[in-house]
Coordinates of C-alpha atoms in Angstrom, one line a residue:
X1 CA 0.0 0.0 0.0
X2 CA 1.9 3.9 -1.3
X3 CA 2.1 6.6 1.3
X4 CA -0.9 7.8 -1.6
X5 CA -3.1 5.5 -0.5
X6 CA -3.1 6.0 3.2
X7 CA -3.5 9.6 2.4
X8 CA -6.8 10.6 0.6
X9 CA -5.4 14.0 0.6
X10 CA -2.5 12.8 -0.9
X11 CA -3.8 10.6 -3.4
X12 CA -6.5 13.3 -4.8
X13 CA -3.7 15.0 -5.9
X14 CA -1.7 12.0 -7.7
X15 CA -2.0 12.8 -11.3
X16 CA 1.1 11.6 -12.8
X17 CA -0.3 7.8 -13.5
X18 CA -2.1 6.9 -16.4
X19 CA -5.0 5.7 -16.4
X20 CA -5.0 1.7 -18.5
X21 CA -6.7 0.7 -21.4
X22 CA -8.7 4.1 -22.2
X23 CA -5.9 5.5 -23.7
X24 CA -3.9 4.7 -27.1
X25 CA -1.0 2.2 -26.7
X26 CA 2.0 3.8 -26.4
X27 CA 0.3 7.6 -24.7
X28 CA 2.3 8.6 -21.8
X29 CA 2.9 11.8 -19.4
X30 CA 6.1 13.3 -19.1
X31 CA 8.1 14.3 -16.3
X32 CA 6.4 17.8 -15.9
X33 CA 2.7 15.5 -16.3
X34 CA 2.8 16.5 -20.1
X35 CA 0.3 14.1 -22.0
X36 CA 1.8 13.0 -25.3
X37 CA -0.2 11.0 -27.4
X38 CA 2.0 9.2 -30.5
X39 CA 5.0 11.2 -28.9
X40 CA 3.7 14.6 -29.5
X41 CA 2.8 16.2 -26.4
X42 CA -1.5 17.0 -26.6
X43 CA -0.8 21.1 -25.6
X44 CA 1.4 21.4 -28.4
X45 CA -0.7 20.0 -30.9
X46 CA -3.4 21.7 -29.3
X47 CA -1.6 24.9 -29.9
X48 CA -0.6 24.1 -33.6
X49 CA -4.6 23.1 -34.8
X50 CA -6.8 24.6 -32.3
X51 CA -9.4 23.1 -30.1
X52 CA -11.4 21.1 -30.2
X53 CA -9.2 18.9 -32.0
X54 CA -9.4 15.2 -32.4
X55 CA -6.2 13.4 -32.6
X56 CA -6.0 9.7 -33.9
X57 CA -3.2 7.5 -33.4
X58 CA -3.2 5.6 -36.5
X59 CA -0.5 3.4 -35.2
X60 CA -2.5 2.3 -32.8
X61 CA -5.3 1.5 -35.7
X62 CA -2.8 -0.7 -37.1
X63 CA -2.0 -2.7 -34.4
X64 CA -5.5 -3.4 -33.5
X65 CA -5.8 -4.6 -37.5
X66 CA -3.1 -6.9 -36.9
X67 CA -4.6 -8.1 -33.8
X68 CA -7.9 -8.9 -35.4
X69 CA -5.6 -10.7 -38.1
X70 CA -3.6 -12.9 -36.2
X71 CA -6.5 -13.7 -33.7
X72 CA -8.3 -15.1 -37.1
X73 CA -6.4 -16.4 -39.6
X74 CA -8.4 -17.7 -42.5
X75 CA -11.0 -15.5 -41.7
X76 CA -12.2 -12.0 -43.2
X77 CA -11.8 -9.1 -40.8
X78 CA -14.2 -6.5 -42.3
X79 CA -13.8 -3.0 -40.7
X80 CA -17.1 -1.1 -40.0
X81 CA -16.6 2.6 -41.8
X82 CA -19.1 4.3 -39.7
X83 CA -17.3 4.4 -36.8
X84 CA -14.7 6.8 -38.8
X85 CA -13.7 7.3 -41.9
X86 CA -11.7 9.7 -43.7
X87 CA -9.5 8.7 -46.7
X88 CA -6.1 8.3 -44.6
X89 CA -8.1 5.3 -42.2
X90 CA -9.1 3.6 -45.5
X91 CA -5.6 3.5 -46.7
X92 CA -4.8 2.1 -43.7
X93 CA -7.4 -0.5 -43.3
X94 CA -6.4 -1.6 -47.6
X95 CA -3.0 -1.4 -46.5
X96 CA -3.2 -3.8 -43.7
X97 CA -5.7 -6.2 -46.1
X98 CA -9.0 -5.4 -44.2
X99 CA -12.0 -5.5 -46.1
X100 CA -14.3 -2.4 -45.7
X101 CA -17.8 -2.1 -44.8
X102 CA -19.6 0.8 -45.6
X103 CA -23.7 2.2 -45.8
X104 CA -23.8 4.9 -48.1
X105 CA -22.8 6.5 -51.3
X106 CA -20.5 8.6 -49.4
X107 CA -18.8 5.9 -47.7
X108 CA -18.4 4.3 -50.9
X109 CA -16.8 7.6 -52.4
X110 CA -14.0 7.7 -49.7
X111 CA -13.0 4.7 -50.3
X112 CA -13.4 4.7 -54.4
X113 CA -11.3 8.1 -54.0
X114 CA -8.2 6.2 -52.7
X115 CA -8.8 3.2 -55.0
X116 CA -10.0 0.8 -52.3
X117 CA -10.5 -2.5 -54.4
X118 CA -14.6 -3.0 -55.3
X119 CA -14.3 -6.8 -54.3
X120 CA -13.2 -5.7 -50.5
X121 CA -16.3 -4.0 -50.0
X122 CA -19.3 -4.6 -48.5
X123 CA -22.4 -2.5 -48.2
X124 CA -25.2 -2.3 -45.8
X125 CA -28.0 -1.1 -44.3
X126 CA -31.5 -1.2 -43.9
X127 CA -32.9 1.2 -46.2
X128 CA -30.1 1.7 -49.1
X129 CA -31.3 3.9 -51.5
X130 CA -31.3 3.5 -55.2
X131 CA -28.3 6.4 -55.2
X132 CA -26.8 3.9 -52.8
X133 CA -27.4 0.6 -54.8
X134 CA -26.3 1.8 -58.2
X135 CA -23.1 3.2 -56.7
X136 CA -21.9 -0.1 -55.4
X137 CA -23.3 -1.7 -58.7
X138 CA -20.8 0.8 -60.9
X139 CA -18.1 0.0 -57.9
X140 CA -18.8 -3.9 -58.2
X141 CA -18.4 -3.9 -54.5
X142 CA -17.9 -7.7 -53.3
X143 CA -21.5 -8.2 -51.7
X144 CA -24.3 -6.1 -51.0
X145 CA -26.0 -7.2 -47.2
X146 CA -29.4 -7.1 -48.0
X147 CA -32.2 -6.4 -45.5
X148 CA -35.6 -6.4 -47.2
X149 CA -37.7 -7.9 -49.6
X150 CA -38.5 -5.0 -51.3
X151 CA -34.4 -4.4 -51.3
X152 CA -34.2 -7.3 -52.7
X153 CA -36.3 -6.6 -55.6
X154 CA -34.2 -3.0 -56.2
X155 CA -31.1 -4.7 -56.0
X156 CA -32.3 -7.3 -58.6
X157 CA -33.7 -5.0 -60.7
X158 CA -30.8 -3.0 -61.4
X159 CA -28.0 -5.5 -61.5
X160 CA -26.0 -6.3 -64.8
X161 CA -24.4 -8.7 -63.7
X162 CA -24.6 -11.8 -60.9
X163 CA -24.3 -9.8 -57.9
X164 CA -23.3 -11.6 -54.9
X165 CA -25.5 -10.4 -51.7
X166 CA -25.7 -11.9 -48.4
X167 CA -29.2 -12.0 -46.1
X168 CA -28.9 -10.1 -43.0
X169 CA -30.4 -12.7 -40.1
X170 CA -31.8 -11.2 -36.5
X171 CA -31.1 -14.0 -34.6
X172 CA -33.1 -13.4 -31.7
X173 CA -30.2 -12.8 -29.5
X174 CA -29.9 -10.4 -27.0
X175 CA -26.5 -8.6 -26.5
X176 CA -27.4 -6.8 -23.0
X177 CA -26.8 -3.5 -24.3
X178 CA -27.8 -0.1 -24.8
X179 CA -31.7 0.1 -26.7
X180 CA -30.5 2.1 -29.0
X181 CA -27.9 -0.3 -30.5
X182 CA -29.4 -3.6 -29.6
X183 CA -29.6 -5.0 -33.1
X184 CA -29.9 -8.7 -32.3
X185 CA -33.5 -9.1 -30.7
X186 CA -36.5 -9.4 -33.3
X187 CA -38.1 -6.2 -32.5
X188 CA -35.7 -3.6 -34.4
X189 CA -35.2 -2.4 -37.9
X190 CA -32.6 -4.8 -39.3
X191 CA -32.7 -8.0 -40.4
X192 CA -35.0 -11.0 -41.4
X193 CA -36.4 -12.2 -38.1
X194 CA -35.0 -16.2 -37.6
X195 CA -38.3 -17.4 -35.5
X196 CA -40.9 -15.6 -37.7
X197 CA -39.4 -17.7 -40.8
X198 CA -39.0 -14.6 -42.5
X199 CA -35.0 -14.8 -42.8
X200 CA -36.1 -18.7 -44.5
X201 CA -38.3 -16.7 -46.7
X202 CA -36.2 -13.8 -47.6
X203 CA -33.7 -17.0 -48.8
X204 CA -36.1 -18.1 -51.1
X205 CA -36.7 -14.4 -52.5
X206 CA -32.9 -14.0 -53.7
X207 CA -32.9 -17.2 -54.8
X208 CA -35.7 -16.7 -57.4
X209 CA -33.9 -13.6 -58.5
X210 CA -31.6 -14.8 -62.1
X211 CA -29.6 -11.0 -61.3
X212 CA -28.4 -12.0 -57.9
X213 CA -26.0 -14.9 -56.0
X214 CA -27.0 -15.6 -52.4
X215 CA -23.2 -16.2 -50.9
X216 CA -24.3 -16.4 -46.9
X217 CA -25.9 -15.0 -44.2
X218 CA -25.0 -12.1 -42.1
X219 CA -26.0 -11.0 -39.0
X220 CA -25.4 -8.0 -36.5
X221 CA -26.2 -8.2 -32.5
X222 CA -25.0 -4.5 -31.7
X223 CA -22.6 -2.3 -30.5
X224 CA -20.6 -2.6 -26.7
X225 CA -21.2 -6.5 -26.3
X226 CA -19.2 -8.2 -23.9
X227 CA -20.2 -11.6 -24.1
X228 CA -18.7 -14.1 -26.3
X229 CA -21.7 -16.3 -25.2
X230 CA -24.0 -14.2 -27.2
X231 CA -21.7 -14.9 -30.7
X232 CA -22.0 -18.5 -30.1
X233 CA -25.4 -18.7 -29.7
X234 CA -25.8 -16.6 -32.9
X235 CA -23.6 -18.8 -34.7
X236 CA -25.0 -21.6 -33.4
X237 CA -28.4 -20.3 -34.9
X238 CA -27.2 -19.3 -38.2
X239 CA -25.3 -22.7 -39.4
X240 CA -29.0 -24.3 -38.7
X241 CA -30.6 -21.9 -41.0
X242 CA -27.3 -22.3 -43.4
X243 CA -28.1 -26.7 -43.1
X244 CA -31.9 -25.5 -43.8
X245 CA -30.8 -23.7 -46.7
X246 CA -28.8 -27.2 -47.8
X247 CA -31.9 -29.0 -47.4
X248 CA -34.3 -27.1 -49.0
X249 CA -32.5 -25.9 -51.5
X250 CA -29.3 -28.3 -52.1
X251 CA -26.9 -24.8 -51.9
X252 CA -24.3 -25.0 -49.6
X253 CA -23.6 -21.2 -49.1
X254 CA -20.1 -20.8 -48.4
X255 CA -19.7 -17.7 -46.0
X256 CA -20.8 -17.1 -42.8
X257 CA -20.4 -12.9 -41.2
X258 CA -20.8 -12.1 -37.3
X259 CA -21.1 -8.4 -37.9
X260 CA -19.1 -6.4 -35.0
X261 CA -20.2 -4.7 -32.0
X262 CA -17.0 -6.0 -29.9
X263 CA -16.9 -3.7 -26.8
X264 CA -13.8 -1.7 -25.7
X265 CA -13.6 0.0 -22.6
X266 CA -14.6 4.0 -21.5
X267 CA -13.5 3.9 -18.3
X268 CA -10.7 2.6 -16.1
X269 CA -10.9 -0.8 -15.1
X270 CA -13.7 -1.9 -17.6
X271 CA -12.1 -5.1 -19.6
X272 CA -11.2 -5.7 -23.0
X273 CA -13.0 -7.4 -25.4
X274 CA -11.8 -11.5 -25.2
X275 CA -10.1 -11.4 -29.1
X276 CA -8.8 -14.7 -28.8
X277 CA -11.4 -16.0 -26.6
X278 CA -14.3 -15.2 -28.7
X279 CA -11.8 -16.6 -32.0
X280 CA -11.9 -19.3 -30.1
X281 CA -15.4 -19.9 -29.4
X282 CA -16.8 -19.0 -32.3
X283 CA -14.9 -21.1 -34.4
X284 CA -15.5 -23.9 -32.1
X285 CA -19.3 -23.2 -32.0
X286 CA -19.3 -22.9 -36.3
X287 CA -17.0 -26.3 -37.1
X288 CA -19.4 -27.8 -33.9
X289 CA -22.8 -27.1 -34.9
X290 CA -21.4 -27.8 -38.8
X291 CA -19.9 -31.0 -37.9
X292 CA -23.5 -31.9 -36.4
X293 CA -25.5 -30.8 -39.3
X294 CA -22.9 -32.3 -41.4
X295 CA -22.0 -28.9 -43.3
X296 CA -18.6 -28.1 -44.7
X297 CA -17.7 -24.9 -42.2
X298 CA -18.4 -21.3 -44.3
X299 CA -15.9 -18.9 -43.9
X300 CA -16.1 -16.3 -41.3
X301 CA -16.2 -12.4 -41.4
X302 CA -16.5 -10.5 -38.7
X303 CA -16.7 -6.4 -38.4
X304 CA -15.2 -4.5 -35.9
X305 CA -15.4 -0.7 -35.8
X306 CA -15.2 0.7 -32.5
X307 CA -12.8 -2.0 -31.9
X308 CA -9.9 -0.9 -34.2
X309 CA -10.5 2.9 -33.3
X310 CA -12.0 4.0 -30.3
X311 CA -9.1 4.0 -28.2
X312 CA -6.7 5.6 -30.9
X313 CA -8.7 8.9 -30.4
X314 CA -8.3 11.5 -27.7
X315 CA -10.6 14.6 -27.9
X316 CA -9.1 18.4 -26.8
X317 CA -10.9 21.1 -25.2
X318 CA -10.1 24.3 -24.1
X319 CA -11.8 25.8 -21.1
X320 CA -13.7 28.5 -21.5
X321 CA -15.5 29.0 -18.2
X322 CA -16.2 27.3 -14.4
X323 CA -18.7 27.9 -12.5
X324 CA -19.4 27.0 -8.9
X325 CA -23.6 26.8 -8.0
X326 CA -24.9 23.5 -7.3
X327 CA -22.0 21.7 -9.3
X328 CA -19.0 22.6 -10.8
X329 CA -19.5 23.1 -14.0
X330 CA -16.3 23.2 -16.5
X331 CA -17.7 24.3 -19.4
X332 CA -15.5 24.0 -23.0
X333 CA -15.3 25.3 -26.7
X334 CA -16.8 21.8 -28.0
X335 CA -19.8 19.9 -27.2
X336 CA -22.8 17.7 -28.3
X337 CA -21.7 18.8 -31.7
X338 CA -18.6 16.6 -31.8
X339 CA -19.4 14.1 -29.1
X340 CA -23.8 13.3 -29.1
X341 CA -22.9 10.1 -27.7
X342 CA -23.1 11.3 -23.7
X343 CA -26.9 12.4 -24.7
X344 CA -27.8 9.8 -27.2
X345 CA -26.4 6.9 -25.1
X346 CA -25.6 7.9 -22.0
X347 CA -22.0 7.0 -22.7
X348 CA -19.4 7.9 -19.9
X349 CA -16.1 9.3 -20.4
X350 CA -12.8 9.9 -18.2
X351 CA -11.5 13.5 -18.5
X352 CA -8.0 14.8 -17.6
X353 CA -6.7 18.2 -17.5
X354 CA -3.0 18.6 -19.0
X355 CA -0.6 20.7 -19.5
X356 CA 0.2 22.1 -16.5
X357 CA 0.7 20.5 -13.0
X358 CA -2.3 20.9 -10.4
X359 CA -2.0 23.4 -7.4
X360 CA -4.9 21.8 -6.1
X361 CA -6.4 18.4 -4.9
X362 CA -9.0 16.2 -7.1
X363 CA -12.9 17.6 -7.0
X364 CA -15.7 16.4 -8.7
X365 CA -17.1 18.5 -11.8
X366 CA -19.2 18.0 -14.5
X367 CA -17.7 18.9 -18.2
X368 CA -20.1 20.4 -20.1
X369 CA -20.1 21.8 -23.7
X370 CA -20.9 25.1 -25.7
X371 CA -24.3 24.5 -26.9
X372 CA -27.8 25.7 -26.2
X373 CA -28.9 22.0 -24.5
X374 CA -28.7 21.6 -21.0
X375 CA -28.0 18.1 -21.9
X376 CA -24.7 19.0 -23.7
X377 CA -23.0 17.1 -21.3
X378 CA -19.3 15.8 -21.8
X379 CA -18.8 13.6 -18.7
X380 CA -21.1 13.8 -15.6
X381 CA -19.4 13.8 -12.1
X382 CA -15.7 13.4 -13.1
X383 CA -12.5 14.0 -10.9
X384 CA -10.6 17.4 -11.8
X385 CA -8.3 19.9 -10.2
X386 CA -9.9 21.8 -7.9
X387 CA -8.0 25.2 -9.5
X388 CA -9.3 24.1 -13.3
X389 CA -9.5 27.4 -15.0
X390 CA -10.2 28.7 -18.1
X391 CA -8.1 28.5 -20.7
X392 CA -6.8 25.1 -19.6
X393 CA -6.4 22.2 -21.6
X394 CA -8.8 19.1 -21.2
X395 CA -8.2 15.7 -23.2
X396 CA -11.3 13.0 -23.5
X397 CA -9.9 9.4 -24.6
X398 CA -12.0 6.7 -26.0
X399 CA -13.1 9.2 -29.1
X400 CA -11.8 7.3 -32.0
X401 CA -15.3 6.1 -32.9
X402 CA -18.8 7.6 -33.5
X403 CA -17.1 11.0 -32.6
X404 CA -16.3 12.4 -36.0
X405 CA -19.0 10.4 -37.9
X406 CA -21.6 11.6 -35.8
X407 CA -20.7 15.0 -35.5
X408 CA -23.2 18.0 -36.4
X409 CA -23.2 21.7 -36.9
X410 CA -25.5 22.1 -34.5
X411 CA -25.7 26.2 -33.6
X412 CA -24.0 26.1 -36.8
X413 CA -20.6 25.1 -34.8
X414 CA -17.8 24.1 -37.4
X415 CA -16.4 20.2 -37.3
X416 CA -13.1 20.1 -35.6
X417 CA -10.2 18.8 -37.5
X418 CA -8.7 15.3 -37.3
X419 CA -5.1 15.5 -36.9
X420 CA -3.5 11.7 -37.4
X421 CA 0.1 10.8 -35.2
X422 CA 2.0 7.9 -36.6
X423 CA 5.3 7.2 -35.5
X424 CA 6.9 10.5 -34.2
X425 CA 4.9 11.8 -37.8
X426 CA 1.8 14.3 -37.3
X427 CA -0.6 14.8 -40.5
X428 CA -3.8 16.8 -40.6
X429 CA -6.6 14.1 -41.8
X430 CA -9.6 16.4 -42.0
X431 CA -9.2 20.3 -41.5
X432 CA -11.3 22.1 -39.5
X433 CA -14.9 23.5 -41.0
X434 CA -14.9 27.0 -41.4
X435 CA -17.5 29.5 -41.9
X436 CA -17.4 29.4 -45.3
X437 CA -17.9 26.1 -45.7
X438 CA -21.0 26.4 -43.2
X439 CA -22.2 29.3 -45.7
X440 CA -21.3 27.5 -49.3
X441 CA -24.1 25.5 -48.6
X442 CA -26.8 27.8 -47.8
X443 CA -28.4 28.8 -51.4
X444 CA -31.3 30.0 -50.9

């Protein structure tokens, strides 16, 4: 037990750790408590591009790639665009032989724009539109997921050639996480329902189609799952609809995706996704349940997003005012516009303040943001420096994913930049949105 811990005094005040897993490999403080993220110390670049800033370790990205890799060899490791994309990430992601998953026309433009190969891509969602579906067609991307009948019918309609498509499944598994991205029960927007008989159904549909070339199924439980439990039991369920398929049909279909949804951690102490235990499982669970059904094993895909970049990204404030009434309140130049995800999901987020060393023990404050919503919260309750002022310097880890992509102009606040750091290298991925650009759009 440290001298800090027999102190409470003592250890408010104890700053100079960091904090594990929330942060990108290889972050560390200095010896005046200087956070430097990729080797560049956060103030500096903070003083360079501005705040709010969003800084991405891209080495970090690739590691994470390579983990997904070498945790599943054979397999097709898919990453899941929506979490963030920009055309430096999909360079990244081809160079390290990832497929890419996308759900728009303008995901599919990123990636055309740095010649991402058509065959690597896969496109989803549940209501693709016909600007959608005739982009991936030109791109001959390598499968379109599809998730309606009446998608079915556009898709078949307007393909030249065999296109290969997959059948997105709802397996009626239950991932135990937030509503709002729990995409494996039966009641939600995705998917062919597995009990109902309309994913059975939805099978025989492409099948009928001459235009199109049912390849597998696919299915998606959600975002923040924890359990490897849950991906066997999907599987599980899916290689019996794939051995129903055999039956009815005398097609063997030959690939087998998992979607994503692989949790990493927010706070301190929360765990890591199990990589090699779920590679583990799974597989087990597929060649199991194959072997019982007497199926030759499909190949697996799987789509991580938030799992490759969440922890590579670390947010930057500047503060802009405190104020003492109920709570402290530690108000920055950022907000809800860059970071929805504390209102939409009632994610939770650690906080530090850096570039300077506290005069002051730890308090709790709430970090809120610059917009007209008294729910533009940052983080809720979160230990600061008692003398936090403005014009300090706040960083937010964890803010690799759904940060950028679900960013708004809300009070018609410009985007912030995404600065990349790579190796001692610092490049700026997307500048910051101007005025102009806010005004360039307004025609009428």
């Amino acid at each position: 037990m440290s001298l800090a811990d027999l102190l409470p005094s003592m250890r408010s005040m104890v700053q100079s750790r960091l904090e594990e897993n929330v942060w990108p490999g290889g972050t560390t403080v200095d010896e005046r408590g200087e956070l430097l993220v990729g080797g560049h110390r956060v103030t500096e670049l903070a003083g360079r591009f501005g705040t709010p800033l969003q800084i991405v370790d891209l080495a970090d990205v690739r590691r994470r790639c390579r983990a997904y890799r070498a945790a599943l060899p054979g397999a097709e490791v898919a990453y899941a665009s929506k979490a963030f994309l920009c055309r430096a990430v999909a360079r990244l992601v081809d160079a390290e032989g990832l497929s890419l998953d996308v759900c728009s026309a303008g995901e599919l433009a990123v990636a055309r724009s740095v010649g991402f190969p058509g065959w690597r891509v896969l496109l989803h969602g549940n209501a693709k539109t016909p600007e959608d579906l005739k982009a991936a067609l030109a791109h001959r991307v390598g499968r379109i997921v599809v998730d309606s009948l009446d998608e079915v019918d556009h898709v078949a309609a307007l393909a030249r050639d065999r296109q290969r498509v997959l059948v997105r499944v709802t397996p009626g598994v239950d991932g135990g996480t937030h509503a709002a991205v729990t995409t494996g029960v039966e009641d939600q927007k995705f998917g062919f329902p597995l009990s109902t008989g309309a994913a059975a159904a939805a099978v025989r549909h492409v099948l009928r189609q001459p235009s199109l070339r049912l390849v597998g199924l696919h299915t998606h439980l959600g975002s923040q799952l924890r359990r490897v439990a849950d991906f066997e039991l999907a599987a599980r369920r899916l290689v019996a609809l794939l051995a129903a398929v055999r039956d009815e049909h005398g097609l063997e279909l030959p690939e087998l995706n998992l979607g994503g949804g692989h949790a990493v951690p927010q706070l301190p102490g929360e765990d890591d996704f199990d990589l090699a235990g779920f590679a583990h499982r799974v597989r087990a669970a597929v060649h199991d349940e194959c072997a019982r059904h007497r199926l030759r094993p499909p190949r697996l895909t799987v789509e991580p997003g938030r799992a490759l970049v969440a922890s590579a990204g670390v947010t930057v404030y500047r503060v802009v005012a405190v104020k003492h009434a109920v709570r402290t309140f530690v108000a920055v130049d950022g907000g809800m516009s860059d970071n929805p995800r504390p209102a939409l999901y009632g994610a939770r987020y650690l906080v530090r303040m850096v570039g300077r060393p506290p005069a002051a023990p730890l308090r709790t404050a709430t970090v809120v943001g610059r917009h007209c919503e008294a729910g533009d919260v940052i983080a809720r309750d979160v230990p600061l420096p008692a003398d936090v002022r403005a014009g300090d310097v706040l960083a937010v880890p964890g803010t690799g994913a759904y940060h950028h992509s679900l960013a708004s102009n809300y009070n018609l606040v410009g985007r912030p930049p995404v600065v990349g750091v790579d190796n001692g290298a610092v490049q700026l991925l997307v500048r910051r949105e101007t005025e102009e650009d806010l005004l360039r759009r307004d025609v009428g």
